[in-house]
């Protein structure tokens, strides 16, 4: 065992997203978002939960910044609600919305916490959805305008920008699987949506740089590494396909490799691209491959790929009996190590941040008000150690954001999943530091050791 030391300027932070914490869904001139519409539609979110109030962060942000200070956070990743700033998605700017984020940034800086701003964490203005949403190219144009509004307003103070959070979720999960807003189930639309998300990223990069010189600009992808359940050809094919669908479809074009040819062929065979890649206009792939300063990596778990249809498949041999979280996600820290290495050696981003990693366990306060979430401490410790091993291999990892600062609205699962370092009582809005928060504070201070094997 040896004590792990991260590079001196390594940033430790936490992450949140606007719809998941802010509440105030219709206050101060905010427009409706697709998540307002979706959560207000019966049957879409577990228990009929909505983000109408959430953690009431829109009103309680000073207290939440005080919590961050108590934890000694060095950085805080949050997202902007686009319809709070542009209620119709383009054109008129809602000054009170802009002021909210401006005050938040000023207060973070005053608290010595570096703001990392995500422009899009899924709450598209409903007005743009009504005009076609992400399957429509015009939405990408609107995003570039919105990026300019934000960079102009905050670019003097914000020096770390993330264009999009998890385009796989904003496209496939939202327009193909239909589990997220707007709940479509349409393959061709979902693949067009994915393209327009990436294109809007590429258009936004120079716009942000123009208004926010010397800033770092990047994008955050979610990666679920794929492992075959056996060495059979069928399972290897399933693994290639899952990896292509979830990971490569997004990271390849961002690093100048176009959409993966094997997946284009598979999608065409399956009828998912009836018009081929007709949504790709000339020059788009160069726009998407705009050089960035960092890649944001969200990692939670892996997928073990098994072709359940194949006749004469080999027995599944990869049956590790690892613990699972309340999301039913396998705890697999080794996956983070392998992922960071793969990204570094195969794609070569200048820098990476783990922009999300964390775990859902529903431990709440005991009689004495203590939240003993030792499973979260164990999860984080193991993943920090995996990241550290990657750093030792030369991976340029510059920071780590725990998902999440506090319990919040977990999308289609509503309030049933608790990812926070800080417990939230949704009846009273009381915040309670869990044991994991206190442990994280000590990690940041350098007063506890993270031990590696
Ligand atoms: C990610 C999302 C984030 C949160 C975590 C658990 O996919 O970016 O908002 O819901 O999962």
Tab-separated table of C-alpha atoms and ligand atoms in Angstrom:
chain	number	residue	atom	x	y	z
A	1	UNK	CA	0.000	0.000	0.000
A	2	UNK	CA	1.204	3.455	-0.776
A	3	UNK	CA	-0.283	6.881	-0.308
A	4	UNK	CA	-1.525	8.482	-3.506
A	5	UNK	CA	-0.585	12.030	-4.327
A	6	UNK	CA	-2.336	13.842	-7.137
A	7	UNK	CA	-0.606	16.619	-9.102
A	8	UNK	CA	-0.452	19.895	-7.167
A	9	UNK	CA	-2.832	21.807	-9.446
A	10	UNK	CA	-5.347	18.956	-9.729
A	11	UNK	CA	-8.860	20.351	-9.234
A	12	UNK	CA	-11.348	18.665	-6.919
A	13	UNK	CA	-14.958	19.614	-7.419
A	14	UNK	CA	-18.565	18.556	-7.567
A	15	UNK	CA	-21.129	18.749	-10.356
A	16	UNK	CA	-24.830	19.564	-10.671
A	17	UNK	CA	-27.263	20.476	-13.456
A	18	UNK	CA	-29.842	23.247	-13.660
A	19	UNK	CA	-33.034	21.216	-14.010
A	20	UNK	CA	-31.951	18.781	-11.321
A	21	UNK	CA	-31.464	21.374	-8.563
A	22	UNK	CA	-32.825	24.827	-9.381
A	23	UNK	CA	-36.612	24.560	-9.154
A	24	UNK	CA	-38.267	27.949	-9.824
A	25	UNK	CA	-39.413	26.455	-13.096
A	26	UNK	CA	-41.620	29.378	-14.043
A	27	UNK	CA	-40.167	32.305	-12.098
A	28	UNK	CA	-38.645	35.597	-13.169
A	29	UNK	CA	-39.491	35.191	-16.835
A	30	UNK	CA	-38.085	31.702	-17.370
A	31	UNK	CA	-39.487	29.881	-20.403
A	32	UNK	CA	-40.712	26.288	-20.391
A	33	UNK	CA	-38.145	23.568	-21.056
A	34	UNK	CA	-38.676	20.109	-22.509
A	35	UNK	CA	-38.114	18.700	-19.010
A	36	UNK	CA	-40.871	20.907	-17.582
A	37	UNK	CA	-43.206	19.605	-20.280
A	38	UNK	CA	-42.052	15.983	-19.897
A	39	UNK	CA	-42.249	15.843	-16.100
A	40	UNK	CA	-45.677	17.481	-16.185
A	41	UNK	CA	-46.884	14.705	-18.509
A	42	UNK	CA	-48.347	11.836	-16.454
A	43	UNK	CA	-46.425	8.570	-16.649
A	44	UNK	CA	-43.106	9.971	-17.802
A	45	UNK	CA	-41.278	10.325	-14.471
A	46	UNK	CA	-41.382	7.863	-11.578
A	47	UNK	CA	-43.989	8.813	-8.946
A	48	UNK	CA	-44.977	11.846	-10.999
A	49	UNK	CA	-41.977	13.736	-9.604
A	50	UNK	CA	-41.059	17.038	-11.256
A	51	UNK	CA	-38.241	19.565	-11.036
A	52	UNK	CA	-40.691	22.360	-10.190
A	53	UNK	CA	-39.003	22.881	-6.811
A	54	UNK	CA	-36.172	20.317	-6.760
A	55	UNK	CA	-33.517	21.551	-4.288
A	56	UNK	CA	-34.813	25.111	-4.550
A	57	UNK	CA	-31.271	26.104	-5.426
A	58	UNK	CA	-32.552	29.115	-7.376
A	59	UNK	CA	-33.426	30.664	-4.008
A	60	UNK	CA	-30.975	28.880	-1.730
A	61	UNK	CA	-27.781	29.280	-3.752
A	62	UNK	CA	-25.973	31.404	-1.125
A	63	UNK	CA	-26.432	28.586	1.380
A	64	UNK	CA	-25.279	26.068	-1.218
A	65	UNK	CA	-22.117	28.038	-1.924
A	66	UNK	CA	-21.500	28.133	1.824
A	67	UNK	CA	-21.746	24.322	1.799
A	68	UNK	CA	-19.208	24.155	-1.004
A	69	UNK	CA	-16.877	26.330	1.047
A	70	UNK	CA	-17.339	24.083	4.024
A	71	UNK	CA	-16.251	21.168	1.842
A	72	UNK	CA	-13.269	23.135	0.559
A	73	UNK	CA	-14.295	22.585	-3.063
A	74	UNK	CA	-11.833	23.995	-5.560
A	75	UNK	CA	-14.192	23.867	-8.515
A	76	UNK	CA	-17.912	23.627	-9.153
A	77	UNK	CA	-19.515	22.416	-12.365
A	78	UNK	CA	-23.064	23.626	-12.949
A	79	UNK	CA	-25.242	24.120	-15.992
A	80	UNK	CA	-27.228	27.005	-17.381
A	81	UNK	CA	-30.940	26.653	-17.981
A	82	UNK	CA	-31.200	27.869	-21.578
A	83	UNK	CA	-34.903	28.861	-21.286
A	84	UNK	CA	-34.134	30.887	-18.161
A	85	UNK	CA	-31.855	33.015	-20.319
A	86	UNK	CA	-33.669	32.798	-23.651
A	87	UNK	CA	-37.287	31.821	-22.972
A	88	UNK	CA	-37.964	31.236	-26.668
A	89	UNK	CA	-34.578	29.621	-27.350
A	90	UNK	CA	-33.378	32.451	-29.553
A	91	UNK	CA	-33.669	36.210	-29.727
A	92	UNK	CA	-34.851	38.009	-26.603
A	93	UNK	CA	-32.671	37.610	-23.521
A	94	UNK	CA	-34.314	37.414	-20.099
A	95	UNK	CA	-32.130	39.665	-17.968
A	96	UNK	CA	-33.182	38.259	-14.554
A	97	UNK	CA	-32.109	34.798	-15.739
A	98	UNK	CA	-28.746	36.075	-16.859
A	99	UNK	CA	-28.343	37.990	-13.588
A	100	UNK	CA	-28.922	34.826	-11.582
A	101	UNK	CA	-25.952	33.088	-13.206
A	102	UNK	CA	-23.823	36.209	-13.081
A	103	UNK	CA	-24.327	36.496	-9.317
A	104	UNK	CA	-23.635	32.799	-8.898
A	105	UNK	CA	-20.331	33.138	-10.754
A	106	UNK	CA	-19.301	36.220	-8.766
A	107	UNK	CA	-20.059	34.481	-5.498
A	108	UNK	CA	-18.172	31.335	-6.498
A	109	UNK	CA	-15.141	33.396	-7.420
A	110	UNK	CA	-15.384	35.310	-4.154
A	111	UNK	CA	-15.392	31.924	-2.388
A	112	UNK	CA	-12.314	30.912	-4.368
A	113	UNK	CA	-14.183	28.202	-6.259
A	114	UNK	CA	-13.502	27.864	-9.994
A	115	UNK	CA	-16.730	27.779	-12.012
A	116	UNK	CA	-17.053	25.201	-14.797
A	117	UNK	CA	-20.085	26.125	-16.884
A	118	UNK	CA	-22.024	23.558	-18.912
A	119	UNK	CA	-24.182	25.252	-21.523
A	120	UNK	CA	-26.509	22.354	-22.228
A	121	UNK	CA	-27.519	19.745	-19.685
A	122	UNK	CA	-30.744	18.722	-21.441
A	123	UNK	CA	-33.280	21.455	-20.625
A	124	UNK	CA	-33.987	22.588	-24.184
A	125	UNK	CA	-36.443	25.482	-24.509
A	126	UNK	CA	-39.814	23.906	-25.348
A	127	UNK	CA	-40.249	26.563	-28.029
A	128	UNK	CA	-37.354	24.996	-29.959
A	129	UNK	CA	-38.742	21.519	-29.441
A	130	UNK	CA	-42.006	22.761	-30.926
A	131	UNK	CA	-40.025	23.703	-34.036
A	132	UNK	CA	-38.506	20.216	-34.304
A	133	UNK	CA	-35.993	19.974	-31.440
A	134	UNK	CA	-32.528	18.525	-31.979
A	135	UNK	CA	-33.503	16.549	-35.098
A	136	UNK	CA	-33.828	19.996	-36.745
A	137	UNK	CA	-30.632	21.716	-37.876
A	138	UNK	CA	-32.051	25.111	-36.849
A	139	UNK	CA	-31.751	24.067	-33.194
A	140	UNK	CA	-27.987	23.836	-33.636
A	141	UNK	CA	-27.971	27.368	-35.049
A	142	UNK	CA	-29.968	28.592	-32.059
A	143	UNK	CA	-27.471	26.922	-29.721
A	144	UNK	CA	-24.568	28.818	-31.287
A	145	UNK	CA	-26.451	32.074	-30.686
A	146	UNK	CA	-27.157	31.112	-27.073
A	147	UNK	CA	-23.492	30.158	-26.547
A	148	UNK	CA	-22.590	33.668	-27.704
A	149	UNK	CA	-25.038	35.255	-25.270
A	150	UNK	CA	-23.575	33.301	-22.369
A	151	UNK	CA	-19.938	33.775	-23.325
A	152	UNK	CA	-20.512	37.496	-23.716
A	153	UNK	CA	-22.199	37.728	-20.320
A	154	UNK	CA	-19.843	35.534	-18.297
A	155	UNK	CA	-16.749	35.141	-20.441
A	156	UNK	CA	-14.764	37.738	-18.529
A	157	UNK	CA	-15.027	35.600	-15.380
A	158	UNK	CA	-15.717	32.028	-16.483
A	159	UNK	CA	-12.595	30.352	-17.841
A	160	UNK	CA	-13.883	26.779	-18.235
A	161	UNK	CA	-16.697	26.026	-20.646
A	162	UNK	CA	-18.414	22.755	-21.465
A	163	UNK	CA	-20.669	22.992	-24.500
A	164	UNK	CA	-22.730	19.832	-24.020
A	165	UNK	CA	-23.286	17.220	-21.382
A	166	UNK	CA	-23.619	13.663	-22.672
A	167	UNK	CA	-24.916	13.995	-26.223
A	168	UNK	CA	-25.730	10.253	-26.189
A	169	UNK	CA	-28.401	10.960	-23.576
A	170	UNK	CA	-29.617	14.120	-25.314
A	171	UNK	CA	-30.057	12.189	-28.586
A	172	UNK	CA	-30.422	8.409	-28.348
A	173	UNK	CA	-31.914	8.213	-24.853
A	174	UNK	CA	-34.282	11.103	-25.609
A	175	UNK	CA	-35.281	10.577	-29.260
A	176	UNK	CA	-34.754	6.822	-29.744
A	177	UNK	CA	-35.275	5.030	-26.418
A	178	UNK	CA	-37.676	7.750	-25.300
A	179	UNK	CA	-36.851	7.513	-21.615
A	180	UNK	CA	-35.835	11.167	-21.451
A	181	UNK	CA	-37.498	14.324	-22.761
A	182	UNK	CA	-39.005	14.718	-25.284
A	183	UNK	CA	-39.669	10.972	-25.221
A	184	UNK	CA	-39.570	10.137	-28.923
A	185	UNK	CA	-38.868	6.670	-30.294
A	186	UNK	CA	-37.484	7.360	-33.726
A	187	UNK	CA	-34.079	6.102	-34.854
A	188	UNK	CA	-33.495	8.393	-37.847
A	189	UNK	CA	-34.535	11.427	-35.791
A	190	UNK	CA	-32.238	10.392	-32.949
A	191	UNK	CA	-29.217	10.054	-35.236
A	192	UNK	CA	-29.989	13.451	-36.771
A	193	UNK	CA	-30.268	14.845	-33.233
A	194	UNK	CA	-26.857	13.419	-32.358
A	195	UNK	CA	-25.367	15.094	-35.419
A	196	UNK	CA	-26.906	18.466	-34.633
A	197	UNK	CA	-25.727	18.320	-31.023
A	198	UNK	CA	-22.170	17.676	-32.186
A	199	UNK	CA	-22.449	20.304	-34.898
A	200	UNK	CA	-23.718	22.881	-32.415
A	201	UNK	CA	-20.739	22.092	-30.218
A	202	UNK	CA	-18.385	22.736	-33.117
A	203	UNK	CA	-20.081	26.022	-33.948
A	204	UNK	CA	-20.038	27.134	-30.317
A	205	UNK	CA	-16.307	26.554	-29.741
A	206	UNK	CA	-15.040	29.588	-31.746
A	207	UNK	CA	-17.927	31.738	-30.495
A	208	UNK	CA	-16.954	31.042	-26.883
A	209	UNK	CA	-13.276	31.640	-27.606
A	210	UNK	CA	-14.120	34.986	-29.202
A	211	UNK	CA	-15.884	36.289	-26.079
A	212	UNK	CA	-13.871	34.440	-23.478
A	213	UNK	CA	-10.243	34.637	-24.464
A	214	UNK	CA	-7.838	32.375	-22.614
A	215	UNK	CA	-10.691	30.150	-21.555
A	216	UNK	CA	-10.612	26.361	-21.793
A	217	UNK	CA	-13.407	24.971	-23.959
A	218	UNK	CA	-14.469	21.343	-24.152
A	219	UNK	CA	-17.341	18.903	-24.249
A	220	UNK	CA	-18.454	16.182	-21.847
A	221	UNK	CA	-19.282	12.680	-23.072
A	222	UNK	CA	-20.578	9.763	-21.070
A	223	UNK	CA	-18.698	6.565	-21.609
A	224	UNK	CA	-19.860	3.069	-20.786
A	225	UNK	CA	-17.001	0.749	-21.691
A	226	UNK	CA	-18.181	-2.516	-23.234
A	227	UNK	CA	-16.815	-5.925	-22.261
A	228	UNK	CA	-17.738	-9.232	-23.958
A	229	UNK	CA	-19.503	-11.847	-21.841
A	230	UNK	CA	-17.515	-14.571	-23.586
A	231	UNK	CA	-14.960	-14.911	-26.366
A	232	UNK	CA	-17.615	-15.981	-28.894
A	233	UNK	CA	-17.880	-14.145	-32.192
A	234	UNK	CA	-21.470	-13.262	-31.341
A	235	UNK	CA	-20.505	-11.610	-28.040
A	236	UNK	CA	-17.567	-9.822	-29.635
A	237	UNK	CA	-19.902	-8.406	-32.276
A	238	UNK	CA	-22.368	-7.305	-29.591
A	239	UNK	CA	-19.493	-5.602	-27.785
A	240	UNK	CA	-18.292	-3.797	-30.894
A	241	UNK	CA	-21.820	-2.631	-31.589
A	242	UNK	CA	-22.509	-1.369	-28.079
A	243	UNK	CA	-19.199	0.463	-28.042
A	244	UNK	CA	-19.992	1.976	-31.436
A	245	UNK	CA	-23.493	2.994	-30.441
A	246	UNK	CA	-22.634	4.474	-27.061
A	247	UNK	CA	-19.013	5.614	-27.159
A	248	UNK	CA	-17.436	5.777	-30.624
A	249	UNK	CA	-20.391	7.439	-32.376
A	250	UNK	CA	-19.576	10.577	-30.376
A	251	UNK	CA	-15.859	10.550	-29.634
A	252	UNK	CA	-14.744	9.545	-33.148
A	253	UNK	CA	-16.171	12.577	-35.005
A	254	UNK	CA	-14.971	14.944	-32.270
A	255	UNK	CA	-11.427	13.740	-32.924
A	256	UNK	CA	-11.696	14.007	-36.703
A	257	UNK	CA	-12.555	10.406	-37.541
A	258	UNK	CA	-16.075	10.867	-38.938
A	259	UNK	CA	-18.826	8.517	-37.814
A	260	UNK	CA	-17.508	4.966	-37.392
A	261	UNK	CA	-17.908	3.149	-40.720
A	262	UNK	CA	-18.866	-0.176	-39.113
A	263	UNK	CA	-21.771	1.500	-37.318
A	264	UNK	CA	-22.932	3.418	-40.367
A	265	UNK	CA	-23.087	0.071	-42.214
A	266	UNK	CA	-24.930	-1.627	-39.339
A	267	UNK	CA	-27.413	1.242	-39.019
A	268	UNK	CA	-28.080	1.220	-42.737
A	269	UNK	CA	-28.683	-2.518	-42.694
A	270	UNK	CA	-31.075	-2.115	-39.787
A	271	UNK	CA	-33.002	0.636	-41.572
A	272	UNK	CA	-32.053	3.333	-39.049
A	273	UNK	CA	-30.568	5.583	-41.731
A	274	UNK	CA	-33.146	5.399	-44.527
A	275	UNK	CA	-31.675	8.503	-46.160
A	276	UNK	CA	-28.094	7.636	-45.248
A	277	UNK	CA	-26.150	10.411	-43.559
A	278	UNK	CA	-28.228	13.034	-45.365
A	279	UNK	CA	-28.128	15.295	-42.291
A	280	UNK	CA	-24.371	15.756	-42.770
A	281	UNK	CA	-23.731	18.850	-44.917
A	282	UNK	CA	-20.429	19.596	-46.519
A	283	UNK	CA	-17.953	20.952	-43.979
A	284	UNK	CA	-19.867	19.668	-40.936
A	285	UNK	CA	-17.333	17.043	-39.960
A	286	UNK	CA	-14.557	19.654	-39.861
A	287	UNK	CA	-16.728	21.907	-37.699
A	288	UNK	CA	-17.351	19.034	-35.265
A	289	UNK	CA	-13.644	18.254	-35.058
A	290	UNK	CA	-12.799	21.808	-33.897
A	291	UNK	CA	-9.781	21.512	-31.589
A	292	UNK	CA	-10.771	21.707	-27.928
A	293	UNK	CA	-8.787	22.210	-24.743
A	294	UNK	CA	-10.140	19.228	-22.876
A	295	UNK	CA	-12.456	16.260	-22.971
A	296	UNK	CA	-14.903	15.890	-20.083
A	297	UNK	CA	-15.394	12.263	-19.091
A	298	UNK	CA	-18.445	11.006	-17.220
A	299	UNK	CA	-17.998	7.486	-15.911
A	300	UNK	CA	-20.277	5.395	-13.720
A	301	UNK	CA	-20.140	1.764	-14.829
A	302	UNK	CA	-19.490	-0.675	-17.675
A	303	UNK	CA	-21.708	-2.926	-19.781
A	304	UNK	CA	-21.134	-6.641	-20.246
A	305	UNK	CA	-22.312	-7.537	-23.757
A	306	UNK	CA	-24.085	-10.789	-24.421
A	307	UNK	CA	-25.801	-11.771	-27.664
A	308	UNK	CA	-28.920	-13.386	-26.220
A	309	UNK	CA	-30.211	-14.396	-29.657
A	310	UNK	CA	-27.169	-16.247	-30.947
A	311	UNK	CA	-27.551	-19.979	-31.321
A	312	UNK	CA	-24.678	-22.098	-30.005
A	313	UNK	CA	-23.188	-19.143	-28.135
A	314	UNK	CA	-20.368	-20.012	-25.775
A	315	UNK	CA	-21.151	-19.976	-22.062
A	316	UNK	CA	-20.787	-16.516	-20.537
A	317	UNK	CA	-17.476	-16.549	-18.720
A	318	UNK	CA	-17.299	-12.954	-17.606
A	319	UNK	CA	-19.521	-13.175	-14.577
A	320	UNK	CA	-17.732	-11.145	-11.966
A	321	UNK	CA	-19.849	-10.851	-8.860
A	322	UNK	CA	-19.303	-7.174	-8.172
A	323	UNK	CA	-21.607	-5.056	-6.013
A	324	UNK	CA	-24.308	-3.048	-7.744
A	325	UNK	CA	-25.623	0.379	-6.880
A	326	UNK	CA	-29.254	1.402	-6.450
A	327	UNK	CA	-29.284	2.335	-10.153
A	328	UNK	CA	-28.392	-1.350	-10.639
A	329	UNK	CA	-25.060	-0.289	-12.051
A	330	UNK	CA	-22.083	-2.568	-11.417
A	331	UNK	CA	-19.307	-1.014	-9.341
A	332	UNK	CA	-16.296	-1.344	-11.644
A	333	UNK	CA	-13.479	1.116	-10.859
A	334	UNK	CA	-11.051	-0.695	-13.154
A	335	UNK	CA	-13.232	0.529	-16.025
A	336	UNK	CA	-12.310	4.136	-15.268
A	337	UNK	CA	-8.622	3.288	-15.396
A	338	UNK	CA	-8.958	1.496	-18.720
A	339	UNK	CA	-11.222	4.177	-20.176
A	340	UNK	CA	-8.876	7.065	-19.349
A	341	UNK	CA	-6.011	5.141	-20.894
A	342	UNK	CA	-7.977	4.295	-24.008
A	343	UNK	CA	-9.004	7.908	-24.517
A	344	UNK	CA	-5.468	9.164	-23.973
A	345	UNK	CA	-3.705	6.651	-26.193
A	346	UNK	CA	-6.313	6.414	-28.964
A	347	UNK	CA	-7.627	9.982	-29.206
A	348	UNK	CA	-5.060	12.156	-27.459
A	349	UNK	CA	-7.162	14.947	-25.918
A	350	UNK	CA	-4.944	17.733	-24.623
A	351	UNK	CA	-6.403	17.340	-21.192
A	352	UNK	CA	-9.184	15.455	-19.491
A	353	UNK	CA	-11.391	16.087	-16.513
A	354	UNK	CA	-13.608	13.490	-14.919
A	355	UNK	CA	-16.648	15.753	-15.079
A	356	UNK	CA	-18.917	13.219	-13.336
A	357	UNK	CA	-18.434	10.147	-11.219
A	358	UNK	CA	-20.470	9.115	-8.220
A	359	UNK	CA	-23.017	6.706	-6.900
A	360	UNK	CA	-26.628	6.344	-5.812
A	361	UNK	CA	-27.261	4.918	-2.347
A	362	UNK	CA	-30.262	6.071	-0.373
A	363	UNK	CA	-28.705	6.256	3.096
A	364	UNK	CA	-30.403	8.985	5.090
A	365	UNK	CA	-29.882	10.597	8.492
A	366	UNK	CA	-29.993	8.348	11.555
A	367	UNK	CA	-31.552	9.417	14.871
A	368	UNK	CA	-28.570	11.615	15.606
A	369	UNK	CA	-28.685	13.232	12.172
A	370	UNK	CA	-25.654	11.407	10.841
A	371	UNK	CA	-25.614	9.948	7.327
A	372	UNK	CA	-23.265	6.973	7.426
A	373	UNK	CA	-22.813	6.341	3.692
A	374	UNK	CA	-19.643	4.299	3.890
A	375	UNK	CA	-20.497	2.549	0.594
A	376	UNK	CA	-20.190	5.916	-1.179
A	377	UNK	CA	-16.822	6.541	0.482
A	378	UNK	CA	-15.659	3.111	-0.706
A	379	UNK	CA	-16.911	3.769	-4.244
A	380	UNK	CA	-15.182	7.139	-4.479
A	381	UNK	CA	-11.960	5.910	-2.905
A	382	UNK	CA	-11.714	3.057	-5.440
A	383	UNK	CA	-12.427	5.349	-8.395
A	384	UNK	CA	-9.975	8.030	-7.226
A	385	UNK	CA	-7.331	5.323	-6.953
A	386	UNK	CA	-8.137	4.119	-10.495
A	387	UNK	CA	-7.825	7.681	-11.795
A	388	UNK	CA	-4.534	8.049	-9.984
A	389	UNK	CA	-3.147	4.953	-11.676
A	390	UNK	CA	-4.103	6.484	-15.020
A	391	UNK	CA	-2.289	9.715	-14.093
A	392	UNK	CA	0.786	7.637	-13.336
A	393	UNK	CA	0.592	6.250	-16.876
A	394	UNK	CA	0.845	9.762	-18.236
A	395	UNK	CA	-2.857	10.434	-18.765
A	396	UNK	CA	-3.300	14.242	-18.614
A	397	UNK	CA	-6.123	14.212	-16.086
A	398	UNK	CA	-6.506	17.664	-14.563
A	399	UNK	CA	-9.456	17.373	-12.209
A	400	UNK	CA	-12.336	15.347	-10.834
A	401	UNK	CA	-15.945	16.315	-10.218
A	402	UNK	CA	-18.042	14.137	-7.955
A	403	UNK	CA	-21.647	13.706	-9.025
A	404	UNK	CA	-23.253	15.252	-7.132
A	405	UNK	CA	-22.943	18.068	-4.640
A	406	UNK	CA	-26.349	17.175	-3.237
A	407	UNK	CA	-29.224	14.756	-3.765
A	408	UNK	CA	-31.392	15.958	-6.631
A	409	UNK	CA	-33.949	15.167	-9.331
A	410	UNK	CA	-32.612	12.093	-11.108
A	411	UNK	CA	-34.454	12.545	-14.424
A	412	UNK	CA	-36.936	9.735	-15.224
A	413	UNK	CA	-36.234	8.228	-11.804
A	414	UNK	CA	-37.340	11.379	-9.996
A	415	UNK	CA	-36.236	11.703	-6.382
A	416	UNK	CA	-35.873	7.942	-5.874
A	417	UNK	CA	-32.109	8.010	-6.467
A	418	UNK	CA	-29.741	9.910	-4.195
A	419	UNK	CA	-26.315	10.724	-5.638
A	420	UNK	CA	-25.399	13.579	-3.284
A	421	UNK	CA	-22.482	14.081	-0.959
A	422	UNK	CA	-25.022	16.231	0.853
A	423	UNK	CA	-28.388	14.785	1.843
A	424	UNK	CA	-31.469	16.840	0.970
A	425	UNK	CA	-34.740	16.536	2.865
A	426	UNK	CA	-37.188	17.566	0.148
A	427	UNK	CA	-39.940	18.433	2.655
A	428	UNK	CA	-37.881	20.968	4.579
A	429	UNK	CA	-35.003	21.587	2.126
A	430	UNK	CA	-32.613	20.792	4.972
A	431	UNK	CA	-29.113	19.946	3.770
A	432	UNK	CA	-27.041	17.469	5.818
A	433	UNK	CA	-23.443	16.607	5.084
A	434	UNK	CA	-23.106	12.860	4.627
A	435	UNK	CA	-20.014	11.062	5.903
A	436	UNK	CA	-18.806	10.977	2.293
A	437	UNK	CA	-18.886	14.790	2.183
A	438	UNK	CA	-16.733	15.004	5.288
A	439	UNK	CA	-14.373	12.402	3.853
A	440	UNK	CA	-14.170	14.286	0.542
A	441	UNK	CA	-13.408	17.509	2.432
A	442	UNK	CA	-10.491	15.736	4.080
A	443	UNK	CA	-9.281	14.335	0.742
A	444	UNK	CA	-9.238	17.845	-0.699
A	445	UNK	CA	-7.429	19.179	2.349
A	446	UNK	CA	-4.914	16.394	1.982
A	447	UNK	CA	-5.574	15.302	5.540
A	448	UNK	CA	-6.768	11.801	4.710
A	449	UNK	CA	-4.880	9.414	2.558
A	450	UNK	CA	-6.275	7.771	-0.508
A	451	UNK	CA	-4.596	4.446	-0.502
A	452	UNK	CA	-3.705	2.516	-3.599
A	453	UNK	CA	-2.607	-1.078	-3.847
B	1	LIG	C1	-25.522	11.448	-15.845
B	1	LIG	C2	-26.095	12.836	-15.929
B	1	LIG	C3	-26.337	13.490	-14.605
B	1	LIG	C4	-26.829	12.509	-13.571
B	1	LIG	C5	-25.965	11.272	-13.534
B	1	LIG	C6	-26.373	10.256	-12.505
B	1	LIG	O1	-25.882	10.724	-16.980
B	1	LIG	O2	-25.257	13.677	-16.673
B	1	LIG	O3	-27.216	14.550	-14.802
B	1	LIG	O4	-28.164	12.226	-13.771
B	1	LIG	O5	-25.954	10.660	-14.783
